[in-house]
Tab-separated table of C-alpha atoms and ligand atoms in Angstrom:
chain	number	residue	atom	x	y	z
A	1	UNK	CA	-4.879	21.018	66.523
A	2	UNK	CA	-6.553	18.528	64.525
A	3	UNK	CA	-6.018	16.000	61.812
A	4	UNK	CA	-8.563	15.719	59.006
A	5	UNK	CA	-7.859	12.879	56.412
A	6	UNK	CA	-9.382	12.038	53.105
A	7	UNK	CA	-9.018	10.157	49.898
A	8	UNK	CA	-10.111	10.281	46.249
A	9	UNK	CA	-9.652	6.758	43.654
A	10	UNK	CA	-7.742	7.388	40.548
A	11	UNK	CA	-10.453	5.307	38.654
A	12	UNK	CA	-11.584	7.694	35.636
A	13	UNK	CA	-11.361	11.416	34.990
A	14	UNK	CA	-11.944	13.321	38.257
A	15	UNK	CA	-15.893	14.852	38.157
A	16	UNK	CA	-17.789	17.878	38.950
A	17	UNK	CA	-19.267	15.843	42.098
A	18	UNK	CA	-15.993	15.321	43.216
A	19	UNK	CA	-15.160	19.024	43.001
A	20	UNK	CA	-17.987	19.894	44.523
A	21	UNK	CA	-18.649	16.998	47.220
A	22	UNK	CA	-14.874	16.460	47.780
A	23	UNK	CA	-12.178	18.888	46.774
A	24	UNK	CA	-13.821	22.092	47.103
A	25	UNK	CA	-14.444	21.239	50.751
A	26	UNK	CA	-11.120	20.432	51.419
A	27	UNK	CA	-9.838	23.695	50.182
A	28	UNK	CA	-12.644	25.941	52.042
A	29	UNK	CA	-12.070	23.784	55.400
A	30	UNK	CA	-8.062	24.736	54.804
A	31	UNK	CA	-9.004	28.628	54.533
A	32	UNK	CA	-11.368	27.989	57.948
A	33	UNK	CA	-8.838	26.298	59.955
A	34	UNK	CA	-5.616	27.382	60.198
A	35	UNK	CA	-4.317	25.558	62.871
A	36	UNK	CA	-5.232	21.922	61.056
A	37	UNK	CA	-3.228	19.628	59.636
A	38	UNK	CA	-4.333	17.621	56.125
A	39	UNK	CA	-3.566	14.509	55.399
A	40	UNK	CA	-4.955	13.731	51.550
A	41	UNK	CA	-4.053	10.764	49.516
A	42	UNK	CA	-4.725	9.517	46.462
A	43	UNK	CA	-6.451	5.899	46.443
A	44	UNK	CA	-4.834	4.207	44.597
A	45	UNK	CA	-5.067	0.649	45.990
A	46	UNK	CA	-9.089	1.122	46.586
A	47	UNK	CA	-8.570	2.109	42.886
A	48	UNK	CA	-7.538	-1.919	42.011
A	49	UNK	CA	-10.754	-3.242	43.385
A	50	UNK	CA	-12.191	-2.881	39.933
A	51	UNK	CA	-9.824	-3.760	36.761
A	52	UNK	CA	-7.596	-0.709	35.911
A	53	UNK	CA	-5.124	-1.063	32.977
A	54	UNK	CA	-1.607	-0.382	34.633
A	55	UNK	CA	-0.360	2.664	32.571
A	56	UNK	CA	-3.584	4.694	32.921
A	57	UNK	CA	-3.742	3.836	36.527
A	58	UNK	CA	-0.382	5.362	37.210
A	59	UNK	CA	-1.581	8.511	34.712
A	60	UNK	CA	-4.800	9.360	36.857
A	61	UNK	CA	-2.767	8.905	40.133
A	62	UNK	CA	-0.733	11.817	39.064
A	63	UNK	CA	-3.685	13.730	37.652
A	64	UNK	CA	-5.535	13.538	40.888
A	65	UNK	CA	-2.433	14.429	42.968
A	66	UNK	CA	-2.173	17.809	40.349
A	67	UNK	CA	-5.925	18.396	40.461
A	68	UNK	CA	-5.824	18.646	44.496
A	69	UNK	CA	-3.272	21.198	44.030
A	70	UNK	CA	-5.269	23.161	41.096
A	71	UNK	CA	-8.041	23.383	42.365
A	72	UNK	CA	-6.097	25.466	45.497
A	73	UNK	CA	-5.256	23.090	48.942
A	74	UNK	CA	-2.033	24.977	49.913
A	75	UNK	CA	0.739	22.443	49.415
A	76	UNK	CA	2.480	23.813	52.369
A	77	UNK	CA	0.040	22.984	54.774
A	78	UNK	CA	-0.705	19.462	52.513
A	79	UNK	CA	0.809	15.794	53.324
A	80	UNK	CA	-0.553	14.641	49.743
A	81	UNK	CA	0.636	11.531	49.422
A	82	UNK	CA	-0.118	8.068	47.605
A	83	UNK	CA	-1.677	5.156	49.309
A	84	UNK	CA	0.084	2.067	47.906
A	85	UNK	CA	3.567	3.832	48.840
A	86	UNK	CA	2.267	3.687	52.275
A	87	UNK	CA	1.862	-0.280	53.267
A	88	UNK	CA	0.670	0.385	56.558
A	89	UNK	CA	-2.518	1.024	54.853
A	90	UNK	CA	-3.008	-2.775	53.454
A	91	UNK	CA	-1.488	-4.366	56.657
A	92	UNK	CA	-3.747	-2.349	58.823
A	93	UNK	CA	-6.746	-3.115	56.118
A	94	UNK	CA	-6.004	-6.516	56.991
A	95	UNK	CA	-5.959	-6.597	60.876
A	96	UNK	CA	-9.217	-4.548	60.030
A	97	UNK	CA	-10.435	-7.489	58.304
A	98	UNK	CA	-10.353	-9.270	61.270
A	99	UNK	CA	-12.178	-6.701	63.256
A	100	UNK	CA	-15.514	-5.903	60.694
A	101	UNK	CA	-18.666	-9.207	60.058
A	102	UNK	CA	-19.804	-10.386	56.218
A	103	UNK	CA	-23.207	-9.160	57.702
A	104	UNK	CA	-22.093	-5.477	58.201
A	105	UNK	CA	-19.863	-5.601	54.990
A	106	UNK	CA	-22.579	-6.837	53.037
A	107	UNK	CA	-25.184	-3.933	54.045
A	108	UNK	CA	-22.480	-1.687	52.433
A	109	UNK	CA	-24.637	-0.085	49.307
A	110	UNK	CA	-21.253	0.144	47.562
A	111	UNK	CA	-20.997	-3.639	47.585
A	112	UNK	CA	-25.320	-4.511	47.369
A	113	UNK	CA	-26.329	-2.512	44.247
A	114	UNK	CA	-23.343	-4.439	42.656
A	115	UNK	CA	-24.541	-7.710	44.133
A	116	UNK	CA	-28.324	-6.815	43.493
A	117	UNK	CA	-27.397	-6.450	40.222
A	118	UNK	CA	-25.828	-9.687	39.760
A	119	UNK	CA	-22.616	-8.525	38.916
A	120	UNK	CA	-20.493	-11.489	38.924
A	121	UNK	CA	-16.882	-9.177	38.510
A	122	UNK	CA	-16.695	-8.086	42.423
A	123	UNK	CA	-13.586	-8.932	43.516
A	124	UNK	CA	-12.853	-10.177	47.326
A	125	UNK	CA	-11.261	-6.622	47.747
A	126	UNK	CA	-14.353	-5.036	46.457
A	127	UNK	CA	-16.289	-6.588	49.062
A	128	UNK	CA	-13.639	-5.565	51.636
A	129	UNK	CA	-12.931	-2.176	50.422
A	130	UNK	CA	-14.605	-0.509	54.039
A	131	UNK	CA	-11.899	-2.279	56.134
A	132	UNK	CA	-9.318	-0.750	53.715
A	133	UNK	CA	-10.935	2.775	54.061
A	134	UNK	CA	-11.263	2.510	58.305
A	135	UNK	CA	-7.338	1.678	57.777
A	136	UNK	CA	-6.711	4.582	55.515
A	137	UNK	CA	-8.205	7.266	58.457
A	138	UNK	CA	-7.607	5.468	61.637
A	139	UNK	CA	-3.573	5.181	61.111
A	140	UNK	CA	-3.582	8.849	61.560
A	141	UNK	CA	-5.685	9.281	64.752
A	142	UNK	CA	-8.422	11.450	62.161
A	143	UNK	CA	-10.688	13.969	63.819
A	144	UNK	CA	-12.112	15.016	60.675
A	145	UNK	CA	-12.984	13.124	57.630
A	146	UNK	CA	-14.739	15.474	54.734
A	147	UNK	CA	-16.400	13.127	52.211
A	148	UNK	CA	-19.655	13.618	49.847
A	149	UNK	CA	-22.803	12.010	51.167
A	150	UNK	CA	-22.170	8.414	49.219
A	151	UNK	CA	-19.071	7.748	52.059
A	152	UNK	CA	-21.253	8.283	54.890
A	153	UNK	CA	-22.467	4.562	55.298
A	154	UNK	CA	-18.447	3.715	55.011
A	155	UNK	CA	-17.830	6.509	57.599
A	156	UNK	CA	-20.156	4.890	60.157
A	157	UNK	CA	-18.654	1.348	59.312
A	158	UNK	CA	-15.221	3.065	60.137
A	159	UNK	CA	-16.518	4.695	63.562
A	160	UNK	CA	-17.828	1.262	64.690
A	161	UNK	CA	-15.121	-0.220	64.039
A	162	UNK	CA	-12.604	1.951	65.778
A	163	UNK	CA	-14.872	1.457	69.050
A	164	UNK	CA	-14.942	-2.356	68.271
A	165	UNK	CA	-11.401	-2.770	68.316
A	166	UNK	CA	-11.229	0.013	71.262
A	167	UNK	CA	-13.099	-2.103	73.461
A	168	UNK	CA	-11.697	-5.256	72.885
A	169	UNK	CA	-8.148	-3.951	73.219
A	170	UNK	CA	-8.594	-0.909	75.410
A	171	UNK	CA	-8.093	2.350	73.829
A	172	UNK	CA	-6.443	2.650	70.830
A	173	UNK	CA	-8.072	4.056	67.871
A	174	UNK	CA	-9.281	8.320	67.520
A	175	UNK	CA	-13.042	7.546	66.510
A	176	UNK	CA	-13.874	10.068	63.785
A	177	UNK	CA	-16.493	12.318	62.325
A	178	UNK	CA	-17.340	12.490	59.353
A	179	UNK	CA	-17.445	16.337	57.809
A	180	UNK	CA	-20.427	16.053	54.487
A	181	UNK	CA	-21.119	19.296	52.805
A	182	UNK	CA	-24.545	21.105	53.246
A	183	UNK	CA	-24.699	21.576	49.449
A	184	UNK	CA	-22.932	19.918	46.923
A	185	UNK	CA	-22.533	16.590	49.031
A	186	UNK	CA	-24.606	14.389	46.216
A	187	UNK	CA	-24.451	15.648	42.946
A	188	UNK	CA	-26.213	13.716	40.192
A	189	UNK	CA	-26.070	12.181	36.757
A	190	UNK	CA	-27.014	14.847	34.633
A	191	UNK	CA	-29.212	12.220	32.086
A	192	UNK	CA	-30.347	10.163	35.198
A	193	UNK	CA	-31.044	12.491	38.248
A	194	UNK	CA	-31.785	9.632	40.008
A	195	UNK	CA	-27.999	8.066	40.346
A	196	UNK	CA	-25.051	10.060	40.975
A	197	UNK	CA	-22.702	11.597	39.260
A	198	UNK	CA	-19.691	9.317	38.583
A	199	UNK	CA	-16.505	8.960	37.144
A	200	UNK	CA	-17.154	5.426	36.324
A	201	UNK	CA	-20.389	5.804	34.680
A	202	UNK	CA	-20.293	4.940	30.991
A	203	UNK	CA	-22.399	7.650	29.353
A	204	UNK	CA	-20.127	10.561	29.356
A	205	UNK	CA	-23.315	13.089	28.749
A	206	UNK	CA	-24.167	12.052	32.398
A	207	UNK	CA	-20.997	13.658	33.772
A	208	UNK	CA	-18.794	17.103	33.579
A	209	UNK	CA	-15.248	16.667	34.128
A	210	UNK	CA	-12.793	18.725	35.762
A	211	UNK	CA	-11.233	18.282	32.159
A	212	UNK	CA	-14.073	19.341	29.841
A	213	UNK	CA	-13.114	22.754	27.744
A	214	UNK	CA	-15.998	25.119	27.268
A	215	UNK	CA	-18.384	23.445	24.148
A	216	UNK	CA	-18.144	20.497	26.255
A	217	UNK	CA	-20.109	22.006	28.948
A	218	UNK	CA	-21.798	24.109	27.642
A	219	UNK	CA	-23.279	21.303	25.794
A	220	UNK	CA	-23.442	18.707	28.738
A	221	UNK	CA	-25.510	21.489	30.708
A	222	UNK	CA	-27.770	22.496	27.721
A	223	UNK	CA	-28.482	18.744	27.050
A	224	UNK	CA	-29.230	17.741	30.723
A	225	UNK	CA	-32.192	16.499	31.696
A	226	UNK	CA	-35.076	18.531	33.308
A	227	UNK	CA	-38.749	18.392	33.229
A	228	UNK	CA	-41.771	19.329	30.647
A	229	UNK	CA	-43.498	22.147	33.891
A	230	UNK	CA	-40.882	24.894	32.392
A	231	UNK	CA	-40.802	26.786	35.610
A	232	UNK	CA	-37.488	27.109	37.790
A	233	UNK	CA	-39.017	26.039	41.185
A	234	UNK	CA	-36.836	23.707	43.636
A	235	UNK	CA	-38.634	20.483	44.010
A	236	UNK	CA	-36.384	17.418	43.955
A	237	UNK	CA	-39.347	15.503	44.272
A	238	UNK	CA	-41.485	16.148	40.833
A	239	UNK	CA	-38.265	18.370	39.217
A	240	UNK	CA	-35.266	16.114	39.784
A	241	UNK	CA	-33.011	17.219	36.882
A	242	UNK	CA	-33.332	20.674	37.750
A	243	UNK	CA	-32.852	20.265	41.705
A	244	UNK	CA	-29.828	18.986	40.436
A	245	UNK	CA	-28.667	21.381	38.718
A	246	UNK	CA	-30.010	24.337	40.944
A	247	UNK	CA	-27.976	22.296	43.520
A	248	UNK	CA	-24.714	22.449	41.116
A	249	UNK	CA	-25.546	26.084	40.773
A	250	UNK	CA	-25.674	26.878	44.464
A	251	UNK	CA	-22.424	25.034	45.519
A	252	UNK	CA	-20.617	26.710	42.579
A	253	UNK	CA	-21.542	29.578	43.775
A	254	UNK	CA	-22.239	30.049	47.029
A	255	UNK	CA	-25.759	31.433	46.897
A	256	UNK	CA	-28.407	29.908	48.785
A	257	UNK	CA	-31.046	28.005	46.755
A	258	UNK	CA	-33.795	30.427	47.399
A	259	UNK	CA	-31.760	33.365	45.734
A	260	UNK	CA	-31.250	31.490	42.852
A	261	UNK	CA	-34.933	30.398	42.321
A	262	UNK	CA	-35.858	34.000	43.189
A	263	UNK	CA	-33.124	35.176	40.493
A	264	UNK	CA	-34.629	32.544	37.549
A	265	UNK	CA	-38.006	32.259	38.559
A	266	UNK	CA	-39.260	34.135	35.516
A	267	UNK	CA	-36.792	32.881	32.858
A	268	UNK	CA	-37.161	29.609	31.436
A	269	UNK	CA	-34.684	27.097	31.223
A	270	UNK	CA	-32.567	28.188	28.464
A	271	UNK	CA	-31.284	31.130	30.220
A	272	UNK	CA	-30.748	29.463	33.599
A	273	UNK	CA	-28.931	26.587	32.034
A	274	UNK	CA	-26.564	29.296	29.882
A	275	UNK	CA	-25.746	31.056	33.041
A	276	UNK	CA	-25.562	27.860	34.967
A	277	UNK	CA	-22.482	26.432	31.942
A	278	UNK	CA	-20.878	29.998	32.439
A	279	UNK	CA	-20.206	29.598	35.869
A	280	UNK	CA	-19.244	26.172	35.228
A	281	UNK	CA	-16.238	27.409	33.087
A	282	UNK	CA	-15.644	30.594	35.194
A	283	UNK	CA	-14.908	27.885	38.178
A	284	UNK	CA	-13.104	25.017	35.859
A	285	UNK	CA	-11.106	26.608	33.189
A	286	UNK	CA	-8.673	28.561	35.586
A	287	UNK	CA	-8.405	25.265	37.693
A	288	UNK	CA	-7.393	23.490	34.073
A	289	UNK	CA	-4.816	25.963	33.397
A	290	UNK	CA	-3.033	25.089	36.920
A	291	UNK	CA	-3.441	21.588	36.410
A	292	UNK	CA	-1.495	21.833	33.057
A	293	UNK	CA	1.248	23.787	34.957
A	294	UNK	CA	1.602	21.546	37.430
A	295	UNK	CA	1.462	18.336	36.037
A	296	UNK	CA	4.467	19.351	33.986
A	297	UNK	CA	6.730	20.743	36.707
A	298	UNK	CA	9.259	18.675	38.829
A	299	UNK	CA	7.156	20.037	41.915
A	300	UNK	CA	4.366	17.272	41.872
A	301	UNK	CA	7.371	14.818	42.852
A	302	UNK	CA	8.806	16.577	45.439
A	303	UNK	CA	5.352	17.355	47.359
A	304	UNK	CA	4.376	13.595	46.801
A	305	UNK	CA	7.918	12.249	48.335
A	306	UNK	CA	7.801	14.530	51.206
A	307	UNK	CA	4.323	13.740	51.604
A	308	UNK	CA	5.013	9.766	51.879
A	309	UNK	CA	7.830	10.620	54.275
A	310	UNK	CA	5.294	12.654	56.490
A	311	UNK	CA	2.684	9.356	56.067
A	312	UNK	CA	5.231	6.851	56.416
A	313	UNK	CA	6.633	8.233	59.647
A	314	UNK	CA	2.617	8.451	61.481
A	315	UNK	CA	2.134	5.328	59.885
A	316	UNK	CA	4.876	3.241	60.914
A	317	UNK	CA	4.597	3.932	64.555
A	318	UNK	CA	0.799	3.753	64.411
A	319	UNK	CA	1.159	0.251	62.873
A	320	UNK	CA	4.192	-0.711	65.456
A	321	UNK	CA	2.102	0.010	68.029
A	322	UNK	CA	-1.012	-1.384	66.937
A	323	UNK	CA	0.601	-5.130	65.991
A	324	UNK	CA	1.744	-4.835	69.953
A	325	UNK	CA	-1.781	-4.487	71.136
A	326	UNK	CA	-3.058	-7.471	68.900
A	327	UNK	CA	-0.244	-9.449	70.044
A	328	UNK	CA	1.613	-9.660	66.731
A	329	UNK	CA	5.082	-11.042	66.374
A	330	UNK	CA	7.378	-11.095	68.956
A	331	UNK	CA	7.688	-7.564	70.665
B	1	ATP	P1	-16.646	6.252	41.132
B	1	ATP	O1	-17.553	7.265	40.550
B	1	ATP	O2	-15.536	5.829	40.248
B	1	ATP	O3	-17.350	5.125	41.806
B	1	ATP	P2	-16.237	8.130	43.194
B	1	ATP	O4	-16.050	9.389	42.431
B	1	ATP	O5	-17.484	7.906	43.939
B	1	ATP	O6	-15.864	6.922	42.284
B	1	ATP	P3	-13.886	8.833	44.725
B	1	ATP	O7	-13.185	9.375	43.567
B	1	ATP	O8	-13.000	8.096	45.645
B	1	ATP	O9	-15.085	7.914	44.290
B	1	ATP	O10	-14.645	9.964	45.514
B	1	ATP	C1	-13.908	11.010	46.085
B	1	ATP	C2	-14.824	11.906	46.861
B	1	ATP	O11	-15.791	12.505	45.991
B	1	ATP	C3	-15.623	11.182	47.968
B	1	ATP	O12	-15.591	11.997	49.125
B	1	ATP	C4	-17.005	11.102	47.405
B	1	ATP	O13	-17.994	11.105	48.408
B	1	ATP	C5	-17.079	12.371	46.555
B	1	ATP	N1	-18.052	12.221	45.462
B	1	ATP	C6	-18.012	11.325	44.458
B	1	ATP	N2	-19.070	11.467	43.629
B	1	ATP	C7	-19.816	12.478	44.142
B	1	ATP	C8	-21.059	13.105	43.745
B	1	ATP	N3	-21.704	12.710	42.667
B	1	ATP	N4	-21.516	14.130	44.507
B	1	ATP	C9	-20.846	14.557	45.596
B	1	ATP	N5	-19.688	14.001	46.026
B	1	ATP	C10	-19.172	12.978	45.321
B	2	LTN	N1	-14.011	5.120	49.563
B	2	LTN	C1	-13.907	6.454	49.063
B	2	LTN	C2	-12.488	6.871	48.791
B	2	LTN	C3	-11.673	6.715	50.013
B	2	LTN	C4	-11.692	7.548	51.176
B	2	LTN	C5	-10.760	6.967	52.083
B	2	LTN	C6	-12.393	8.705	51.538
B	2	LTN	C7	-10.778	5.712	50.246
B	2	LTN	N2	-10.221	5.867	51.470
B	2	LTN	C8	-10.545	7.500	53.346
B	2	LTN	C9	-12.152	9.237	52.808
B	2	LTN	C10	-11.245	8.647	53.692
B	2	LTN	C11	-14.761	6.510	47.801
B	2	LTN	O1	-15.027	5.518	47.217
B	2	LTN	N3	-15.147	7.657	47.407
């Protein structure tokens, strides 16, 4: 049996590249392997490392908790739980802390193109966010951690970390792997191919999310941006845009790229982008309808507090056993 743990911030409205690079994995990796178990949280306390205003916060905690359950994990074979209900998480962060350099933190793209920028709201927690995340998987021993391809770098910074504190105190920590999709992982901004798609983004144009009715995409989709050639060819090179969305295509899908530039290679890009929205609502509109049912019933509560007690219980003899190797307090 194995343990595969992952985690989603409640910072905006959840996004098609979350679907795609996140979610959608989790749910086909739950079909594949039956004998697993799933440990999914929602961040909530990575969440606060940008300013969040307190009632929406708590809102989009519960909407991402629903929307893992829409779009079809199996709540049965689910701990979903909360992060911040789990304080293991920010006293293990902290050991972490202790346990990661400024040198490797700062190499953390997350953290440079903020710094590069000259962004002068990055909070210390911002900056420490990757010890937080190693915490998050490495309390429960992870084999597995599915994640799109913008957690890698984090991943890595987890794994040497793990064997860090491994060698210094003899074995302690499961090092993990990191499980990114082969399509899907990096979805992009659909007005600026060349950053991703994200729920923090302030041109709403850029992103679909798991929210938007039907006009909504269809419109997003129609106005997205592609190229002046005309011809539906897969280079992500010279046609960006439409890589992008021949990439969005494929993972909604399931067809391999080549089928679907053999399918549209002699229709222009009116056609593939109407087909391309169609889909789009085929996949989200059912998930929206679950979402709505969920959301209002009792249910979400009791999955969440059996979830935590699940958590707590790994957690709390994880962490017990972790301040003993460190030499922490007095037993
Ligand atoms: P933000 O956009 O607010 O910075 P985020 O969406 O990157 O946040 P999370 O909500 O925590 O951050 O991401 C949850 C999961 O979704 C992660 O595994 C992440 O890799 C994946 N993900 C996020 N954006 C994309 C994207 N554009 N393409 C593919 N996967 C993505
Ligand atoms: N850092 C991730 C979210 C996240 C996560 C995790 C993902 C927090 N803790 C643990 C996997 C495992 C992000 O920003 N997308």
């Amino acid at each position: 049996m194995k343990r595969i743990v992952s985690g989603i911030k409640p910072t905006g409205s959840l996004t098609l590249g979350n679907y795609l690079g996140a979610i959608k994995q989790f749910v086909k990796l739950q079909k594949e392997r039956k004998n697993d178990e799933f440990f999914l949280f929602i961040a909530d306390l990575h969440a606060i490392t940008t300013r969040q205003v307190p009632h929406e916060l708590r809102k989009r905690t519960l909407d991402v908790a629903a929307m893992y359950l829409a779009c079809g994990l199996d709540k049965e074979r689910t701990t979903l739980f909360i992060q911040s209900e789990i304080h293991e998480h920010a006293e293990l962060g902290y050991i972490l802390q202790s346990n990661v350099y400024m040198g490797e933190l700062e190499r953390m793209t997350q953290y440079k193109d903020k710094n590069d920028k000259n962004d002068t709201s990055i909070t210390s927690s911002l900056f420490t966010y990757p010890a937080l995340m190693a915490a998050d998987i490495l309390l429960y021993d992870a084999d597995y951690v599915p994640v799109g391809d913008d957690q890698k770098q984090h991943l890595e910074l987890t794994r040497d970390i793990a064997a860090r504190f491994n060698n210094y105190y003899s074995n302690f920590f499961k090092v993990p792997e990191p499980l990114i999709p082969e399509v899907g992982a990096r979805i992009m901004d659909l007005q600026n191919p060349d950053k991703k798609m994200s729920k923090s983004e302030n041109n709403p144009k850029g992103y679909i999310t798991l929210f938007d009715d039907e006009k909504t995409i269809t419109k997003k989709i129609k106005s997205a941006k592609t190229d002046s050639l005309g011809v539906i060819n897969y280079d992500p090179v010279n046609q960006k845009g439409l890589a992008n969305l021949i990439n969005i295509f494929a993972s909604v899908t399931d067809l391999s790229i080549n089928e679907i530039v053999n399918k549209y290679k002699n229709v222009g890009y009116k056609i593939f982008k109407e087909d391309l929205a169609k889909k789009l609502v085929d996949v989200l509109i059912p998930i929206q309808e679950k979402y709505h049912e969920i959301i209002k019933s009792n249910e979400l509560h009791e999955i969440l507090n059996k979830g935590r007690e699940i958590a707590n219980r790994y957690a709390n003899l994880k962490m017990k056993k972790c301040k003993r190797k460190v030499g922490l307090g007095r037993k």
